[in-house]
mmCIF file of C-alpha atoms in Angstrom:
data_model
loop_
_atom_site.group_PDB
_atom_site.id
_atom_site.type_symbol
_atom_site.label_atom_id
_atom_site.label_comp_id
_atom_site.label_asym_id
_atom_site.label_seq_id
_atom_site.Cartn_x
_atom_site.Cartn_y
_atom_site.Cartn_z
ATOM 1 C CA MET C 7 0.048 0.010 -0.093
ATOM 2 C CA SER C 8 1.391 3.336 -1.195
ATOM 3 C CA ASP C 9 2.089 6.308 1.507
ATOM 4 C CA GLU C 10 -0.921 8.106 -0.159
ATOM 5 C CA GLU C 11 -3.396 5.191 0.258
ATOM 6 C CA LEU C 12 -2.198 4.780 3.958
ATOM 7 C CA GLN C 13 -2.950 8.534 4.557
ATOM 8 C CA ARG C 14 -6.164 8.305 3.077
ATOM 9 C CA LYS C 15 -7.156 5.330 5.327
ATOM 10 C CA ALA C 16 -5.747 6.985 8.441
ATOM 11 C CA HIS C 17 -7.820 10.021 7.986
ATOM 12 C CA ASP C 18 -11.096 8.041 8.625
ATOM 13 C CA LEU C 19 -9.446 5.969 11.494
ATOM 14 C CA ASP C 20 -11.001 6.001 15.197
ATOM 15 C CA VAL C 21 -8.621 6.307 17.998
ATOM 16 C CA THR C 22 -8.198 2.830 19.448
ATOM 17 C CA VAL C 23 -5.122 3.394 21.986
ATOM 18 C CA TRP C 24 -4.838 6.297 24.280
ATOM 19 C CA VAL C 25 -1.616 6.891 26.206
ATOM 20 C CA GLY C 26 -2.515 8.574 29.679
ATOM 21 C CA LYS C 27 -0.202 8.898 32.860
ATOM 22 C CA GLY C 28 0.853 5.461 32.408
ATOM 23 C CA GLY C 29 2.913 6.582 29.743
ATOM 24 C CA VAL C 30 3.932 4.669 26.565
ATOM 25 C CA GLU C 31 5.225 1.650 28.398
ATOM 26 C CA SER C 32 1.710 0.945 29.686
ATOM 27 C CA VAL C 33 0.330 0.506 26.106
ATOM 28 C CA VAL C 34 2.911 -1.022 24.174
ATOM 29 C CA ASP C 35 1.453 -4.542 24.109
ATOM 30 C CA GLU C 36 -1.980 -3.260 23.409
ATOM 31 C CA LEU C 37 -0.681 -1.488 20.243
ATOM 32 C CA ALA C 38 1.431 -4.354 19.434
ATOM 33 C CA ASP C 39 -1.517 -6.730 19.707
ATOM 34 C CA GLN C 40 -3.817 -4.203 17.374
ATOM 35 C CA LEU C 41 -0.920 -3.800 14.798
ATOM 36 C CA ASP C 42 -1.108 -7.503 14.266
ATOM 37 C CA ASP C 43 -4.552 -7.339 13.535
ATOM 38 C CA ARG C 44 -4.550 -4.190 11.296
ATOM 39 C CA ASP C 45 -2.396 -2.086 9.156
ATOM 40 C CA LEU C 46 -3.088 1.226 10.736
ATOM 41 C CA VAL C 47 -3.561 2.122 14.526
ATOM 42 C CA LYS C 48 -4.507 5.656 15.749
ATOM 43 C CA VAL C 49 -2.930 6.635 19.122
ATOM 44 C CA LYS C 50 -4.095 9.701 21.127
ATOM 45 C CA PHE C 51 -1.544 11.204 23.524
ATOM 46 C CA LEU C 52 -3.482 12.697 26.589
ATOM 47 C CA ARG C 53 -2.146 15.693 28.556
ATOM 48 C CA ALA C 54 -1.104 13.551 31.540
ATOM 49 C CA ALA C 55 1.185 11.619 29.225
ATOM 50 C CA ARG C 56 2.888 14.336 27.549
ATOM 51 C CA GLY C 57 4.038 16.143 30.525
ATOM 52 C CA GLY C 58 6.907 18.181 28.866
ATOM 53 C CA THR C 59 7.438 15.774 26.059
ATOM 54 C CA SER C 60 6.293 16.533 22.507
ATOM 55 C CA THR C 61 3.621 14.137 20.775
ATOM 56 C CA GLU C 62 6.296 13.697 18.093
ATOM 57 C CA GLU C 63 8.832 12.225 20.559
ATOM 58 C CA LEU C 64 6.464 10.146 22.393
ATOM 59 C CA ALA C 65 5.112 8.806 19.331
ATOM 60 C CA ALA C 66 8.723 8.064 17.810
ATOM 61 C CA ASP C 67 9.438 6.258 21.142
ATOM 62 C CA LEU C 68 6.574 4.237 20.902
ATOM 63 C CA ALA C 69 6.840 3.263 17.476
ATOM 64 C CA ASP C 70 10.369 2.035 18.273
ATOM 65 C CA ARG C 71 8.972 -0.107 21.192
ATOM 66 C CA VAL C 72 6.543 -1.831 19.190
ATOM 67 C CA ASP C 73 8.684 -1.879 15.842
ATOM 68 C CA ALA C 74 6.250 0.182 13.977
ATOM 69 C CA GLU C 75 6.433 2.828 11.243
ATOM 70 C CA LEU C 76 5.261 6.385 12.643
ATOM 71 C CA LEU C 77 3.119 7.472 9.605
ATOM 72 C CA ARG C 78 2.598 10.786 10.955
ATOM 73 C CA THR C 79 1.511 13.082 14.118
ATOM 74 C CA ARG C 80 -1.069 15.643 13.891
ATOM 75 C CA GLY C 81 -1.970 17.483 17.130
ATOM 76 C CA HIS C 82 -1.718 14.906 19.925
ATOM 77 C CA THR C 83 -2.469 12.069 17.679
ATOM 78 C CA ALA C 84 -0.363 9.689 15.828
ATOM 79 C CA VAL C 85 -0.882 7.039 13.344
ATOM 80 C CA MET C 86 1.302 3.953 13.601
ATOM 81 C CA HIS C 87 1.939 1.186 10.663
#
């Protein structure tokens, strides 16, 4: 699937993983499971998770932990592939 097709699919995707005060560590297994079942997963980073860290940094860290590609971040939401 091309990046363009993935971007189109990502647009209509609902958030299925929320990162809160437990941080990225607490959602690694859930995200990995969801990525096993589907191409794209949308992740929302709540204020409690962000602290002084940017959404981009958190998303990149999470993507590394599950060996996923970070497709994009927008606002406080990231799309993993």
